[in-house]
Short mmCIF file of N, CA and C in Angstrom, two decimals:
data_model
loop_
_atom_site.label_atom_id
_atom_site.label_comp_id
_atom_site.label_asym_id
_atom_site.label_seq_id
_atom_site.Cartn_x
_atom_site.Cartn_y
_atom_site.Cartn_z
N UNK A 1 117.19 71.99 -291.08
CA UNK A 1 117.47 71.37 -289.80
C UNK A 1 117.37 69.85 -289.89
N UNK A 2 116.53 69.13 -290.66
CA UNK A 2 116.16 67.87 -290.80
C UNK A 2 117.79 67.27 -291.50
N UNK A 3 118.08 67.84 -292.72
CA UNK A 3 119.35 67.40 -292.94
C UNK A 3 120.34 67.37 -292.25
N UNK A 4 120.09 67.86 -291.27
CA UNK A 4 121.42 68.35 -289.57
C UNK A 4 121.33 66.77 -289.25
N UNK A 5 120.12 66.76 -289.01
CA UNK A 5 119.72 65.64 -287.84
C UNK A 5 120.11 64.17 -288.46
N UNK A 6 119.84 64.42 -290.03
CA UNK A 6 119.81 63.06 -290.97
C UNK A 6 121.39 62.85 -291.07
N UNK A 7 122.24 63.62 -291.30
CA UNK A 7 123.46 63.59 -291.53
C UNK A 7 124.23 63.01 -289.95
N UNK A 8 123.71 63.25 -289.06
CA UNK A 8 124.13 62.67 -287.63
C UNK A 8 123.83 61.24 -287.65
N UNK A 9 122.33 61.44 -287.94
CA UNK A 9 121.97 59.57 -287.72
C UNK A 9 122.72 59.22 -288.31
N UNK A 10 123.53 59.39 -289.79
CA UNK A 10 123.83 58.44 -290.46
C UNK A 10 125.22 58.51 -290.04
N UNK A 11 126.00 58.96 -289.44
CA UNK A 11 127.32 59.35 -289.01
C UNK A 11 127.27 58.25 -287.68
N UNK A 12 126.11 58.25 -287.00
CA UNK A 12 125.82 57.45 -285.63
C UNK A 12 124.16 56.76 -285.44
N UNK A 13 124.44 55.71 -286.82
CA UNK A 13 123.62 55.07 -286.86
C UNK A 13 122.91 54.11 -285.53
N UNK A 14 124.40 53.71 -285.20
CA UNK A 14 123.63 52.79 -283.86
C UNK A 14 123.09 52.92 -283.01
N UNK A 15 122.85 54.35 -282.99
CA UNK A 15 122.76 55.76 -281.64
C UNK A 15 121.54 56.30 -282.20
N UNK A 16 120.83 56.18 -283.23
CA UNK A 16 120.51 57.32 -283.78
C UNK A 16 118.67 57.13 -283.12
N UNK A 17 118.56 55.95 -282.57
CA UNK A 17 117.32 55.78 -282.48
C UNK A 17 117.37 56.67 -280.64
N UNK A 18 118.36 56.49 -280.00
CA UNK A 18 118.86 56.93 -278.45
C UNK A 18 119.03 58.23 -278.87
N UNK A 19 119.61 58.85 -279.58
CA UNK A 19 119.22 60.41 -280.13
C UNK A 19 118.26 60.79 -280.25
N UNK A 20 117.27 60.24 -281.86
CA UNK A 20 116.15 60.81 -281.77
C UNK A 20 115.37 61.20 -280.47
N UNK A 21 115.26 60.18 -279.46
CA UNK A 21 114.66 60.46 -278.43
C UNK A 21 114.99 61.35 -277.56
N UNK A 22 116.63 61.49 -277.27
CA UNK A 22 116.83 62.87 -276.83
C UNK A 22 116.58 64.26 -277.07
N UNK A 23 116.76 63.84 -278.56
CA UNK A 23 116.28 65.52 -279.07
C UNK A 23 114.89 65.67 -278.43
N UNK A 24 113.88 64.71 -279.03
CA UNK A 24 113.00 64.93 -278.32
C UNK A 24 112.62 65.25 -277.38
N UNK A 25 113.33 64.75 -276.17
CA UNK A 25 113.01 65.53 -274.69
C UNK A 25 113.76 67.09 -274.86
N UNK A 26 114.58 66.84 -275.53
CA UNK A 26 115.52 68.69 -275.51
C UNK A 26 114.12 69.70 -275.50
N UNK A 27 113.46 69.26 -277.20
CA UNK A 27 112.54 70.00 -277.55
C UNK A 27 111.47 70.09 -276.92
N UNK A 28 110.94 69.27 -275.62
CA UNK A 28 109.74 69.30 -275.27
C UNK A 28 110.11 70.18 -274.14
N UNK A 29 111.39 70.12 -273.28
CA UNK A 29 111.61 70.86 -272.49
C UNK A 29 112.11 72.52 -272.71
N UNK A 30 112.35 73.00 -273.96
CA UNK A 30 112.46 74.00 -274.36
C UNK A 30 111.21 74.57 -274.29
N UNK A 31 110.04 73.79 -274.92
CA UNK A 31 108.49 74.35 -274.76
C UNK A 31 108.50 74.97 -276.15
N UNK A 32 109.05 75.71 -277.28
CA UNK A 32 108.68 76.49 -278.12
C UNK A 32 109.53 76.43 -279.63
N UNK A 33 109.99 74.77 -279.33
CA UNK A 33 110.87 74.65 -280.90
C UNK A 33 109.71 73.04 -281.11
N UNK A 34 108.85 73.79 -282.32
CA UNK A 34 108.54 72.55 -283.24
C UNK A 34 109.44 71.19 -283.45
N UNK A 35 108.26 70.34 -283.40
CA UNK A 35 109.26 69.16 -283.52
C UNK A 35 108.95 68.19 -285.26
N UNK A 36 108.44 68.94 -285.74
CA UNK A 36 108.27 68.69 -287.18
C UNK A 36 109.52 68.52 -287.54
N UNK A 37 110.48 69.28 -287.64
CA UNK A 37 111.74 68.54 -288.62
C UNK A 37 112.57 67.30 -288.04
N UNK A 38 112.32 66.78 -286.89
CA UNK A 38 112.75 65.91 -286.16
C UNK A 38 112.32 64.69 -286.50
N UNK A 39 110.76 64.79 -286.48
CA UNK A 39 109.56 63.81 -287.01
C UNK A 39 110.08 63.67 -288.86
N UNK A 40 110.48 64.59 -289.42
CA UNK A 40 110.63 64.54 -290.71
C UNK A 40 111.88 63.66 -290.59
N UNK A 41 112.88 64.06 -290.23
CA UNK A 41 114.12 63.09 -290.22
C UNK A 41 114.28 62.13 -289.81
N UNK A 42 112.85 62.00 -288.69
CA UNK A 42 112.91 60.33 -288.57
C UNK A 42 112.28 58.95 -289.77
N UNK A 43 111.17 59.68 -290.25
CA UNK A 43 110.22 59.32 -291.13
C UNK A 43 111.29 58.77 -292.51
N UNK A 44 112.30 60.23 -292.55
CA UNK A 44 113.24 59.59 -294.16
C UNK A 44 114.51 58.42 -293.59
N UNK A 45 114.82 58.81 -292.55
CA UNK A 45 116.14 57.44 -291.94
C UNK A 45 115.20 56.45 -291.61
N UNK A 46 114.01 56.19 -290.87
CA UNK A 46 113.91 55.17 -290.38
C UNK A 46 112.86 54.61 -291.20
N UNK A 47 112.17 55.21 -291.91
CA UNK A 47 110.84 55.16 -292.50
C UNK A 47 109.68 55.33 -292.19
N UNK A 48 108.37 55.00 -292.35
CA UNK A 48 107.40 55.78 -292.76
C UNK A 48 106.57 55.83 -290.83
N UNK A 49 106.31 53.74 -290.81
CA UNK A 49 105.71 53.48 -289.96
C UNK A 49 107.12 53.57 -288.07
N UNK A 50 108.27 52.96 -288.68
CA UNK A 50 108.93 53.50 -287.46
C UNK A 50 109.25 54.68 -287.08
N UNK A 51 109.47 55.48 -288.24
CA UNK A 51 110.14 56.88 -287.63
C UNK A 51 109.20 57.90 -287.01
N UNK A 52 107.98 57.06 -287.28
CA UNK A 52 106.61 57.53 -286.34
C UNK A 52 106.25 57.10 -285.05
N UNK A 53 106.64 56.31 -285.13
CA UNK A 53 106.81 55.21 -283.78
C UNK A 53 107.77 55.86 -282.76
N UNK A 54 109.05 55.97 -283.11
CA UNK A 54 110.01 56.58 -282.65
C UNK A 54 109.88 57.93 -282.04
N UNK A 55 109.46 58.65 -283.05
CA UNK A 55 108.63 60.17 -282.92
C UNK A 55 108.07 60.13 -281.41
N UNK A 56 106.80 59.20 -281.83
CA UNK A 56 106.21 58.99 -280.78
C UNK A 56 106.43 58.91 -279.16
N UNK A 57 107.36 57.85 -279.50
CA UNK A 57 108.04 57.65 -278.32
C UNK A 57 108.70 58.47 -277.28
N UNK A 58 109.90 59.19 -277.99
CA UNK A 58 110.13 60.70 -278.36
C UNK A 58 109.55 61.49 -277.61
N UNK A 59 108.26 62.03 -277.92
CA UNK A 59 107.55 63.06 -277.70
C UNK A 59 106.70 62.73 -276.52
N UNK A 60 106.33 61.66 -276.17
CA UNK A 60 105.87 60.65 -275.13
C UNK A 60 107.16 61.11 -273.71
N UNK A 61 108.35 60.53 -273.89
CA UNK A 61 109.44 60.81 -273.09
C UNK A 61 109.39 62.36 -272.72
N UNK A 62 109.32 62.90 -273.82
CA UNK A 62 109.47 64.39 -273.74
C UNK A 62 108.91 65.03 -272.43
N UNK A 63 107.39 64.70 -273.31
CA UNK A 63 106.15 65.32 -272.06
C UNK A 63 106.47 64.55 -270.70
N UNK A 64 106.71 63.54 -270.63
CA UNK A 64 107.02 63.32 -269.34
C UNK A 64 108.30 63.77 -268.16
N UNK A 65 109.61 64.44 -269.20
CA UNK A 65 110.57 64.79 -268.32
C UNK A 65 110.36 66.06 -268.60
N UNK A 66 109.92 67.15 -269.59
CA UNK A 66 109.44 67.92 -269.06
C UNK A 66 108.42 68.26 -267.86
N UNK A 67 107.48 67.54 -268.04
CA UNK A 67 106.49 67.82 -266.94
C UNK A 67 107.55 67.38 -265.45
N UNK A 68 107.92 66.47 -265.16
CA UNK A 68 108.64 66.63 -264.29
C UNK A 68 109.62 67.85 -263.68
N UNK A 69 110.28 68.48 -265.19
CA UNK A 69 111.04 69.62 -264.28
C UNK A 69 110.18 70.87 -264.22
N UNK A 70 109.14 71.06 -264.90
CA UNK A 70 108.35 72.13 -264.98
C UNK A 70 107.66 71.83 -263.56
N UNK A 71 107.14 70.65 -262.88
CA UNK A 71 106.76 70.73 -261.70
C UNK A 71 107.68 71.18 -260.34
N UNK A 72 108.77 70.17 -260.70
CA UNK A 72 109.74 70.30 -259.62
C UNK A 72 110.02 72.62 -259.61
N UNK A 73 110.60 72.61 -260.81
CA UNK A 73 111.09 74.36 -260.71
C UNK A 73 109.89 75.72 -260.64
N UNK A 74 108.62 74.94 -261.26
CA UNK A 74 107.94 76.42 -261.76
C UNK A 74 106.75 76.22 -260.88
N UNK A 75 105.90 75.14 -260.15
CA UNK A 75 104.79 74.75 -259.12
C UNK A 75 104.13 75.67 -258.58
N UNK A 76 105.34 76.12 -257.13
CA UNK A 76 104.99 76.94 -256.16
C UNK A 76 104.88 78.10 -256.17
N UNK A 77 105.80 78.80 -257.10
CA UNK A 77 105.94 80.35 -257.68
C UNK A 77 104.84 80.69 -258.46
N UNK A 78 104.51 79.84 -259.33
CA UNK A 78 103.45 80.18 -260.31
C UNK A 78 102.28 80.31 -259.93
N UNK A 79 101.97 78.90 -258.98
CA UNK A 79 100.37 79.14 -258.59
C UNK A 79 100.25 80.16 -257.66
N UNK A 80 100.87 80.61 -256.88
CA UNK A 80 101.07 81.76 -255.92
C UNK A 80 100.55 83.55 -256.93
N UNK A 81 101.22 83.54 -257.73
CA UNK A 81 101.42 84.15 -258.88
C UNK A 81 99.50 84.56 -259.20
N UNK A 82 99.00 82.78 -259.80
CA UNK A 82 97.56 82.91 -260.37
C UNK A 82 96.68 82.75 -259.50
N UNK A 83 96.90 83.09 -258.35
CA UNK A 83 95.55 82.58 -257.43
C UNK A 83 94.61 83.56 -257.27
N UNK A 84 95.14 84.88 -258.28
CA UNK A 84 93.99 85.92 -258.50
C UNK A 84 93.18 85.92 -259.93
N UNK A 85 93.54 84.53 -259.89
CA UNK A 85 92.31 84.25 -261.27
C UNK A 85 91.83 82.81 -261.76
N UNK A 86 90.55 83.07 -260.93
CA UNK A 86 89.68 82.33 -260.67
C UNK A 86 89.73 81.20 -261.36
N UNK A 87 89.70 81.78 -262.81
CA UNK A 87 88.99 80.40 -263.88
C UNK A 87 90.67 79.58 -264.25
N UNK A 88 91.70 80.43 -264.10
CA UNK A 88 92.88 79.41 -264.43
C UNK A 88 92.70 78.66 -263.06
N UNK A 89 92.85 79.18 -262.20
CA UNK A 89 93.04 78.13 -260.84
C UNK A 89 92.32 76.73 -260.93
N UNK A 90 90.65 77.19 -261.66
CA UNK A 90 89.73 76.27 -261.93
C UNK A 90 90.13 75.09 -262.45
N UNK A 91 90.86 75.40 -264.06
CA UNK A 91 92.13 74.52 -265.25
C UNK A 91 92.79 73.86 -264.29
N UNK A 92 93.98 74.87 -263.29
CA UNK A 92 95.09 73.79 -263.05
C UNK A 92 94.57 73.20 -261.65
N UNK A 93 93.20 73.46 -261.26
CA UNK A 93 92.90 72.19 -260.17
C UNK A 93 92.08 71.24 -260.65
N UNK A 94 92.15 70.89 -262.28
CA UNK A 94 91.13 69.91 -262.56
C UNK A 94 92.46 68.37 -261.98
N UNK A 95 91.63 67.40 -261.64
CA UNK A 95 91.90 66.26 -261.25
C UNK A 95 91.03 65.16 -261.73
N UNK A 96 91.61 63.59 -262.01
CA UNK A 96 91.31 62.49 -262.38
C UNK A 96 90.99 62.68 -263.55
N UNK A 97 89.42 62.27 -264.34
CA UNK A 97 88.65 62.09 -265.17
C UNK A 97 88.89 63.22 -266.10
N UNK A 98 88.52 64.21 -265.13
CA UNK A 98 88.59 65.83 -266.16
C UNK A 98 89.57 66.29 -266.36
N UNK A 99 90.91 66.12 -265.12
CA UNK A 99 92.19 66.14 -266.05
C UNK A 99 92.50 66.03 -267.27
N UNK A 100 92.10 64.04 -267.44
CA UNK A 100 92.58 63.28 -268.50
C UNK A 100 92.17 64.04 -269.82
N UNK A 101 90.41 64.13 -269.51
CA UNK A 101 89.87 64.26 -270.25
C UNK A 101 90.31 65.93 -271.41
N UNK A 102 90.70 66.61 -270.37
CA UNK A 102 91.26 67.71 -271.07
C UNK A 102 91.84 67.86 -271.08
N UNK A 103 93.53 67.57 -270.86
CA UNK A 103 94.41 66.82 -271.64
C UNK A 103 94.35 66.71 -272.95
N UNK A 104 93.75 65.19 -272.79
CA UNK A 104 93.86 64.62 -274.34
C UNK A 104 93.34 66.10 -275.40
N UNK A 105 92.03 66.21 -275.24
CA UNK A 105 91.52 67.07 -275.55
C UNK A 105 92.60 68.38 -276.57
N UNK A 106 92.94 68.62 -275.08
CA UNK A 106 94.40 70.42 -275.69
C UNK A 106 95.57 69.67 -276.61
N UNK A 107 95.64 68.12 -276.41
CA UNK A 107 96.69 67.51 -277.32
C UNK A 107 95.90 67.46 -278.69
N UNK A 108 94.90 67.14 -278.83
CA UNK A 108 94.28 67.03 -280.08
C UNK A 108 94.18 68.57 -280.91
N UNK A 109 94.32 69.62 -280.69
CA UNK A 109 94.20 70.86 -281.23
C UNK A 109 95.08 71.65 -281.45
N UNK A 110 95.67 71.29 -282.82
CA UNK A 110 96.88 71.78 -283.49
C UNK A 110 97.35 73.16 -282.71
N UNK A 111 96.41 73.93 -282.58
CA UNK A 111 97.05 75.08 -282.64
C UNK A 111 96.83 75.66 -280.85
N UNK A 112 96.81 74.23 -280.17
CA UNK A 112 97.63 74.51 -279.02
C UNK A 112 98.84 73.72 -278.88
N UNK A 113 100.30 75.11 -278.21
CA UNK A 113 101.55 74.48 -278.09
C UNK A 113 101.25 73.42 -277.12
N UNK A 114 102.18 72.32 -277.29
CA UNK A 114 102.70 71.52 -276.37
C UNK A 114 103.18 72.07 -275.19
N UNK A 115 103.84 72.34 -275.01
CA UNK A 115 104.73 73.40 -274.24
C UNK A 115 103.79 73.97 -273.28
N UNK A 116 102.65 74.79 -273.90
CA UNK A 116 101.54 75.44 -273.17
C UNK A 116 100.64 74.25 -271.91
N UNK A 117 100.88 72.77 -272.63
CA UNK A 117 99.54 71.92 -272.11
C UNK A 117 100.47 71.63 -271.28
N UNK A 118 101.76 70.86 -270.90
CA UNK A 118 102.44 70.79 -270.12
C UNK A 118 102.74 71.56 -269.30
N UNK A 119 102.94 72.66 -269.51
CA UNK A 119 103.36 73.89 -268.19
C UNK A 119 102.02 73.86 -267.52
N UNK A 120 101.13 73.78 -268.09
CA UNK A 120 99.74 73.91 -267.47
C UNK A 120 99.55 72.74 -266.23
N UNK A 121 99.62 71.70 -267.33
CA UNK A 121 99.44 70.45 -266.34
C UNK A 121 100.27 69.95 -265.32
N UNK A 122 101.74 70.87 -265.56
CA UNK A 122 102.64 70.47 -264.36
C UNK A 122 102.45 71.38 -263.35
N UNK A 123 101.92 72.66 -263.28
CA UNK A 123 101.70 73.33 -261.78
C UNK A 123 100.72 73.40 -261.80
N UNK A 124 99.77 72.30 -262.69
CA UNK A 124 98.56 72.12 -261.84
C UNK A 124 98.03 70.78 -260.99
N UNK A 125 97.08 70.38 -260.74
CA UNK A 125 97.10 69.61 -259.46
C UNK A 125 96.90 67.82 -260.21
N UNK A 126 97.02 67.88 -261.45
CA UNK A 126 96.96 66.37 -262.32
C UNK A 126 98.22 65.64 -261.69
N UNK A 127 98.38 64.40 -261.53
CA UNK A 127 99.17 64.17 -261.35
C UNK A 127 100.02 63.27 -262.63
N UNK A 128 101.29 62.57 -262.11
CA UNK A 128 102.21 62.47 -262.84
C UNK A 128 101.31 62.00 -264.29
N UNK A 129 101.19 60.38 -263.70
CA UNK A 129 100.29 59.73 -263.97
C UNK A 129 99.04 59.51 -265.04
N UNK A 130 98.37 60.42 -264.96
CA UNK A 130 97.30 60.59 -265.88
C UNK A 130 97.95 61.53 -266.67
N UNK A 131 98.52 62.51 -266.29
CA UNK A 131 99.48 63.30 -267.34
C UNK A 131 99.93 62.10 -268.61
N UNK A 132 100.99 61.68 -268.12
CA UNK A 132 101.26 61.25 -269.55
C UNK A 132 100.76 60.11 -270.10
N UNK A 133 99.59 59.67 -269.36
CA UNK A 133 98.42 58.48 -270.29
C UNK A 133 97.58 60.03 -270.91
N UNK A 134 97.33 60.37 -270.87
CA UNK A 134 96.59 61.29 -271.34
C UNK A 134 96.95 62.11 -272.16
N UNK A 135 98.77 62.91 -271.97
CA UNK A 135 99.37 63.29 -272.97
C UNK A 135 99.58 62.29 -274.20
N UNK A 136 99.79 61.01 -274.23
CA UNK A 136 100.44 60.16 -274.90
C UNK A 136 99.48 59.82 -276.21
N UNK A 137 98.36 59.21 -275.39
CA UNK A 137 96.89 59.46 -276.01
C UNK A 137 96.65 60.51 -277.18
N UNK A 138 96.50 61.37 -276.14
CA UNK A 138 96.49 62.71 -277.64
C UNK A 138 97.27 62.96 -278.30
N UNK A 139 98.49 62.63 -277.88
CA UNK A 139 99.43 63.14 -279.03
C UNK A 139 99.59 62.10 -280.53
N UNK A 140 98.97 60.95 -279.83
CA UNK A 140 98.75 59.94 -281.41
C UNK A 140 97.69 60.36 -282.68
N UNK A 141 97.02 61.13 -282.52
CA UNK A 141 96.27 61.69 -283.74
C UNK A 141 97.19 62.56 -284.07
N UNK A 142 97.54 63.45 -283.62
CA UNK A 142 98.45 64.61 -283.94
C UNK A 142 99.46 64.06 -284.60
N UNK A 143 100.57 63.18 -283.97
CA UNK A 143 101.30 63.19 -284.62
C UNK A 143 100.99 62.37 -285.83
N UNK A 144 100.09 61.39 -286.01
CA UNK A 144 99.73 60.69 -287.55
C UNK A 144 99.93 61.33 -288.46
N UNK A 145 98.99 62.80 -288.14
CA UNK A 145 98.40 63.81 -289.19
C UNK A 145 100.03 64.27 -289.69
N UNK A 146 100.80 64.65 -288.56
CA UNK A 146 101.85 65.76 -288.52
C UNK A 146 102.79 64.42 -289.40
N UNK A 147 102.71 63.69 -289.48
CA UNK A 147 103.88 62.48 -290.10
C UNK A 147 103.20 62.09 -291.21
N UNK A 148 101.86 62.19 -291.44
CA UNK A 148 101.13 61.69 -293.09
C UNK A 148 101.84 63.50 -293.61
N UNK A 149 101.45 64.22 -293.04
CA UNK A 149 102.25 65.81 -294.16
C UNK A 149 103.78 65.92 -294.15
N UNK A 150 104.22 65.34 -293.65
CA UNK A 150 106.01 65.39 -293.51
C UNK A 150 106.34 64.75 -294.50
N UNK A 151 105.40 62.92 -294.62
CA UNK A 151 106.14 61.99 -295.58
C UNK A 151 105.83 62.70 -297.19
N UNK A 152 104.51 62.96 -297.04
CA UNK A 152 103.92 63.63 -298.54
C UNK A 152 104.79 64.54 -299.06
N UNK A 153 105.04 65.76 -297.99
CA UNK A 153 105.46 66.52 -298.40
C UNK A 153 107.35 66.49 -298.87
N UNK A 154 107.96 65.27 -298.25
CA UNK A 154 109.55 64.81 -298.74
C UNK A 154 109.36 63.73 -299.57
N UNK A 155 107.63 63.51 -300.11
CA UNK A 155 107.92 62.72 -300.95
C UNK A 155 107.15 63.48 -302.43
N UNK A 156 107.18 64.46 -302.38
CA UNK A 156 106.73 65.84 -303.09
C UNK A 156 105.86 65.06 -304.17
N UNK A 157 104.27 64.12 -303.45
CA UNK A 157 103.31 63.65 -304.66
C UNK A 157 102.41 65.00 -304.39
N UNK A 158 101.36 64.75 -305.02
CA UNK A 158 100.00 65.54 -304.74
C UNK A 158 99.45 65.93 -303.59
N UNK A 159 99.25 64.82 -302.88
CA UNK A 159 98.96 65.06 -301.50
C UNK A 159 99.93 66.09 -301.00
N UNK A 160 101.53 66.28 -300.90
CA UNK A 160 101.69 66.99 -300.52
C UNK A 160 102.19 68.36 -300.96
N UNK A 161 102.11 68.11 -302.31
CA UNK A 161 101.61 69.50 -302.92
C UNK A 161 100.57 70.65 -302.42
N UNK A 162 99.42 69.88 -302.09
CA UNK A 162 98.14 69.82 -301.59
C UNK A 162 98.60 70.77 -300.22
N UNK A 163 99.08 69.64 -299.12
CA UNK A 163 99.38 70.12 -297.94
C UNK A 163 99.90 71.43 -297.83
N UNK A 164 101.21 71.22 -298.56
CA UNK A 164 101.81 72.63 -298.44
C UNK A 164 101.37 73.96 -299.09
N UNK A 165 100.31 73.81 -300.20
CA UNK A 165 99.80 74.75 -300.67
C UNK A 165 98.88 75.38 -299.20
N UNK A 166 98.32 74.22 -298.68
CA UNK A 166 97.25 74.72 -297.64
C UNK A 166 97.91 75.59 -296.65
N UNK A 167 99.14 75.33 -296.22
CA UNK A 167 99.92 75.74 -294.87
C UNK A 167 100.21 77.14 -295.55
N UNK A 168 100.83 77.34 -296.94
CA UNK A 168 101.05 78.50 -297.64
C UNK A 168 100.16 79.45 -297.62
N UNK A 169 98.78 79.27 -297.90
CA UNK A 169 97.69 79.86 -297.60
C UNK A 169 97.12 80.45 -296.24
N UNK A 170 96.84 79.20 -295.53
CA UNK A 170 96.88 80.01 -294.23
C UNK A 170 97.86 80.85 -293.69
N UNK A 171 99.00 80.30 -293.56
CA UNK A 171 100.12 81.45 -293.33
C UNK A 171 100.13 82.45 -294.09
N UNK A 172 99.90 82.83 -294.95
CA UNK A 172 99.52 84.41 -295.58
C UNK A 172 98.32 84.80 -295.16
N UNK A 173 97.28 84.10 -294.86
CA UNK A 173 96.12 84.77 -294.66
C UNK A 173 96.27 85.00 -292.90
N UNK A 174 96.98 84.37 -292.39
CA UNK A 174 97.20 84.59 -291.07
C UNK A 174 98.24 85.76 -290.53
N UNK A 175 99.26 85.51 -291.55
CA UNK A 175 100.32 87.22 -291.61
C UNK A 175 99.46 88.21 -291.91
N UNK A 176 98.73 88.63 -292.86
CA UNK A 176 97.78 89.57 -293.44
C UNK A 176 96.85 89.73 -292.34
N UNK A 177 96.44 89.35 -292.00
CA UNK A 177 95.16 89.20 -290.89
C UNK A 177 95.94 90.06 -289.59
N UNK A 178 96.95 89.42 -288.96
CA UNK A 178 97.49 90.25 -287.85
C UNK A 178 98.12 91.16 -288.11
N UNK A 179 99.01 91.32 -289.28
CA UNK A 179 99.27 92.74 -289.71
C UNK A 179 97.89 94.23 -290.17
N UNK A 180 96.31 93.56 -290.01
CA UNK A 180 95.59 94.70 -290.30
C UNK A 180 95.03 95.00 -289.23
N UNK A 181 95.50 94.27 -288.09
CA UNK A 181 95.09 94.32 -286.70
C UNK A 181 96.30 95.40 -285.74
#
């Protein structure tokens, strides 16, 4: 997919930085397509420190026009939906401080989707606002990490030998694991 994306930029170079960012919102508003090969194709066209930047930006935009249509379409139906359970209601009526604070928080922990923290935070009672200071926030460790294993790994040294051996590992021990379940 990264070569999809690389072969466009370079077809529509002048565009390609106004792309990247679109895709980005595509993908944030889909909720459930990784944005690793995106981040990868920005990292090899633009390089190491912009195509992270960009990323950033990107994924920044994302969460914010998603959260917008996830509020505007899914709000009223949904909370209607959970108001027979207690402790989510608890989540999506956190406000200000504890919003932010957990937020950033669910952005910092790989192995919660994006997708998940946004739907959350848009039919719940956070507003626009601290949403995406708070999304934006967290998503800068994440994506460092997620753009130091992209470059390693397309620039196939040790380190990301390293990396991908690790991801190889867990993902078998994580297939194996739910398949004895």
């Amino acid at each position: 997919m990264s070569e999809t994306v690389l072969t466009f930029f370079q077809e529509y170079s002048e565009w390609a930085i106004l792309i990247s960012i679109l895709l980005n919102i595509v993908i944030a508003i889909l909720g459930v397509v990784p944005s690793v090969f995106l981040t990868g194709a920005n990292i090899i066209f633009f390089g190491f420190w912009n195509g992270t930047f960009i990323s950033f930006i990107g994924e920044a935009a994302g969460a914010a026009v998603s959260f917008a249509l996830y509020r505007k379409g899914f709000k009223q139906a949904t909370r209607k939906k959970l108001n027979g359970y207690p402790r989510v209601v608890r989540l999506l009526e956190a406000k200000g401080k504890d919003a932010f604070l957990l937020i950033v928080s669910l952005r910092l922990l790989p192995f919660v989707p994006s997708g998940v923290v946004t739907f959350a935070s848009a039919i719940g009672a956070v507003s626009a606002g601290v949403f995406i200071l708070a999304s934006s926030i967290g998503k800068v460790p994440a994506l460092l990490l997620e753009a130091y294993s992209v470059y390693n790994i397309a620039e196939w040294n040790m380190e990301g030998k390293i990396i991908l051996g690790a991801a190889a590992v867990i993902g078998i021990y994580t297939i194996v694991k739910k398949n004895r379940t």
